[in-house]
mmCIF file of C-alpha atoms in Angstrom:
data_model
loop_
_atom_site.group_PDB
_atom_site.id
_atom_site.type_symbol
_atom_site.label_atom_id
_atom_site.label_comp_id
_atom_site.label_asym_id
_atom_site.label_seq_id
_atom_site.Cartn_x
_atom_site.Cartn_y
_atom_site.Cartn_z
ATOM 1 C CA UNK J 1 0.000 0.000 0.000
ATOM 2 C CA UNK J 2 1.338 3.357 -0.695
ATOM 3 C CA UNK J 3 0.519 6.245 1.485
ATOM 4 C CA UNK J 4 0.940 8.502 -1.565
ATOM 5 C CA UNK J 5 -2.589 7.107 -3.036
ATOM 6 C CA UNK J 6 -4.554 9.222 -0.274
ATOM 7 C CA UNK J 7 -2.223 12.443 -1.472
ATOM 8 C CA UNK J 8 -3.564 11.479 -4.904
ATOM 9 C CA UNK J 9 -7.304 10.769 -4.034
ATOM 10 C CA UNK J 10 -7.446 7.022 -4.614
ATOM 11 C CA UNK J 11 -7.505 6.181 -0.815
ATOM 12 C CA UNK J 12 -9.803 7.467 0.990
ATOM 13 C CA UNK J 13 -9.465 9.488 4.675
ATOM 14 C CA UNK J 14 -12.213 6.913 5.713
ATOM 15 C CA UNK J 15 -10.330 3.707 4.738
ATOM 16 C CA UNK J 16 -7.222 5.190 5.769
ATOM 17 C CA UNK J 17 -8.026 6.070 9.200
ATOM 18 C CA UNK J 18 -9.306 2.268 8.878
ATOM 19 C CA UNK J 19 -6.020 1.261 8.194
ATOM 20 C CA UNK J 20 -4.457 2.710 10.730
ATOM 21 C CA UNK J 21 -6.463 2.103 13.461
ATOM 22 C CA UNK J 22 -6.430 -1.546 13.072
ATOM 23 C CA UNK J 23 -2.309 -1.384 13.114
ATOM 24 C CA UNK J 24 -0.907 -4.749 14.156
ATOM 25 C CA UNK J 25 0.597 -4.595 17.776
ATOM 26 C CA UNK J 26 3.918 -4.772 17.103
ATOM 27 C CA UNK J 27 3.550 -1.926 14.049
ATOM 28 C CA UNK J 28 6.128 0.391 14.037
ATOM 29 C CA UNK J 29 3.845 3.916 14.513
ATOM 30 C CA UNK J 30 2.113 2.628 17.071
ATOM 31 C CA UNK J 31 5.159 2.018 19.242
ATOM 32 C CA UNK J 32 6.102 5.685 18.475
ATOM 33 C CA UNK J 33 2.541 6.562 19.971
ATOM 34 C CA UNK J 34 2.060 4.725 22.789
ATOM 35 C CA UNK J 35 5.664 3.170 23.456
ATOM 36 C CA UNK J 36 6.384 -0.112 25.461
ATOM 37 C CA UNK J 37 1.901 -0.234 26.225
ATOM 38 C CA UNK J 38 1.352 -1.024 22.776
ATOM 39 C CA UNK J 39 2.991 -4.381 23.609
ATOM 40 C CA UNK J 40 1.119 -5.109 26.891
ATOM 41 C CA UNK J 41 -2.383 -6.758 26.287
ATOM 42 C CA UNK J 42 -5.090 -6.808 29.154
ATOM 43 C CA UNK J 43 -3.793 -10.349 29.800
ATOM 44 C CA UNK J 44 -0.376 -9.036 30.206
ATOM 45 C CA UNK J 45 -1.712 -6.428 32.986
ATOM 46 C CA UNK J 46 -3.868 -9.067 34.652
ATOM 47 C CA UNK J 47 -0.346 -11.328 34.693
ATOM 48 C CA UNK J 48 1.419 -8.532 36.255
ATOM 49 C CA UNK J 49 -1.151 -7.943 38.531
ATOM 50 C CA UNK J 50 -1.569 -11.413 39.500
ATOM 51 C CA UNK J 51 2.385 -11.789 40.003
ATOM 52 C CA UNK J 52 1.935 -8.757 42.598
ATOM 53 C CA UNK J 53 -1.108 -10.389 44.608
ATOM 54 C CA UNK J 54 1.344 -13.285 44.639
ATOM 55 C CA UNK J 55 4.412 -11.645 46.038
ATOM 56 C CA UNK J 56 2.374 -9.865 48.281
ATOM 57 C CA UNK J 57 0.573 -13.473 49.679
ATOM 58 C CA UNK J 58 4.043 -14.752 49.905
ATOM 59 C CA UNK J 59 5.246 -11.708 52.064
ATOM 60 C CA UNK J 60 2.253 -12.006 54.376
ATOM 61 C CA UNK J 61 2.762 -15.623 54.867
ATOM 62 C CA UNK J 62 6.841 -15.313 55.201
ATOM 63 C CA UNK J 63 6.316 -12.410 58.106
ATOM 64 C CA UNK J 64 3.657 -13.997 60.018
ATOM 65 C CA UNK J 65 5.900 -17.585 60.080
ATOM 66 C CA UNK J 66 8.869 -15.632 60.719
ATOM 67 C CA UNK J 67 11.514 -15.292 64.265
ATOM 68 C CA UNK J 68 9.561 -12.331 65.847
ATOM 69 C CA UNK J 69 13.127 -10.907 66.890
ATOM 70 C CA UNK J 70 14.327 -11.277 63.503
ATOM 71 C CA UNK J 71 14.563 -7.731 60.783
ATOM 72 C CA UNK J 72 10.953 -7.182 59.338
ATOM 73 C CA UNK J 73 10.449 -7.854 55.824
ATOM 74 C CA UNK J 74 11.102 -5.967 53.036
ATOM 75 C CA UNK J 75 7.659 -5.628 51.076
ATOM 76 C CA UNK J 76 7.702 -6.938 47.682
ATOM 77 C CA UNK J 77 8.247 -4.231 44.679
ATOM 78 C CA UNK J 78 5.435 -4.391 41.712
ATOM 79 C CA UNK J 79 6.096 -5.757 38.498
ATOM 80 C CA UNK J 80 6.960 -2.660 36.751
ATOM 81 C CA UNK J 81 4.204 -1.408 34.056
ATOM 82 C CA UNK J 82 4.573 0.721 30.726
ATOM 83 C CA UNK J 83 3.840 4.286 31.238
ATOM 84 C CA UNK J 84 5.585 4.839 34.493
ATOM 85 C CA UNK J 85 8.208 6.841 34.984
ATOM 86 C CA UNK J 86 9.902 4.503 37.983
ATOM 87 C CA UNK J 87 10.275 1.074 36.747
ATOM 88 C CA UNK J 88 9.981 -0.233 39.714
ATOM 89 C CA UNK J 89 8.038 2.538 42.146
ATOM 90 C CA UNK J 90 7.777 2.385 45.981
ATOM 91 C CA UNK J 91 4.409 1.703 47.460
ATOM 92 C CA UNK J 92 5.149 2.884 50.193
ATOM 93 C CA UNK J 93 7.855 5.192 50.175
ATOM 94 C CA UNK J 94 7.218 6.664 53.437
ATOM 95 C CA UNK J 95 6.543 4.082 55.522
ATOM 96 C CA UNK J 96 9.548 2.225 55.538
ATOM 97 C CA UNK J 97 10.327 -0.798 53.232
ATOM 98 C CA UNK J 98 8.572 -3.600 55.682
ATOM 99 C CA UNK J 99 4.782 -2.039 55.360
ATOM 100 C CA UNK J 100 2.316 -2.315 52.895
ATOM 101 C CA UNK J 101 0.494 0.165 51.098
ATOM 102 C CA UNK J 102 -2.802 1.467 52.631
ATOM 103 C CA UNK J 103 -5.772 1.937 51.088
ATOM 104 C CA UNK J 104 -7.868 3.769 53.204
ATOM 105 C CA UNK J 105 -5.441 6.489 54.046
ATOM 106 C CA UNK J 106 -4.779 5.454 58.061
ATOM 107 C CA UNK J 107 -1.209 3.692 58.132
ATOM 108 C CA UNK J 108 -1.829 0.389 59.963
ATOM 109 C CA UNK J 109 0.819 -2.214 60.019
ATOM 110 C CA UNK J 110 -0.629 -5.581 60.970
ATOM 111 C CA UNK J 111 1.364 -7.379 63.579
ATOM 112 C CA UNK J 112 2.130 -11.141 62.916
ATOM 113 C CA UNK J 113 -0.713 -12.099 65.407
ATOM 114 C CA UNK J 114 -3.299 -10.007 63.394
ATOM 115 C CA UNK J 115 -2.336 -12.126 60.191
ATOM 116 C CA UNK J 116 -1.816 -15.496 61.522
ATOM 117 C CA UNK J 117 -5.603 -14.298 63.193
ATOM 118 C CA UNK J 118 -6.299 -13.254 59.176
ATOM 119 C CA UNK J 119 -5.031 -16.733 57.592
ATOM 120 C CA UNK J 120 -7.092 -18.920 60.196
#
């Protein structure tokens, strides 16, 4: 296909945005659009995400079965996603590396005994 044939009038701006719309994924304008996230699929996000739950389980299960004198944890990093500028961000940069993010804004750490109380 030449691109030259819309210049010329024998492609349409219809059929051409057509064309480009339906780029494959690994096409080389959309990488220069959207960079590295034109390679990640949903089921690539859900895979990262579901690696993350997983470290996360791990970590809970590793600091509730742990020596309670021994150094706390350090809490697992995310699998690092297109579009961010960190490729491997913090979540929870202020809270030291052994505590989880929070969701509801109050910082609560749970203590072994509240998660060996959570996994019975």
């Amino acid at each position: 296909m030449d691109l030259l044939d819309w210049h010329r009038g024998r492609l349409s701006s219809r059929r051409l945005a057509v064309l480009v719309k339906h780029l494959p994924r690994g096409s080389a304008t959309l990488d220069g659009l959207h960079g590295e996230a034109a390679q990640w699929s949903v089921t690539d996000y859900l895979l990262a995400s579901v690696v993350d739950q997983l470290a996360e389980a791990n970590w809970m299960f590793a600091t509730v079965n742990r020596d309670e004198d021994a150094d706390p944890l350090e809490y697992p990093k995310p699998v690092p996603r297109p579009g961010t500028t960190d490729p491997a961000p913090d979540p929870a940069p202020s809270r030291g590396p052994s505590t989880p993010p929070s969701d509801t804004g109050t910082e609560h750490n749970p203590s072994p005994v509240e998660l060996a109380q959570f996994f019975a």
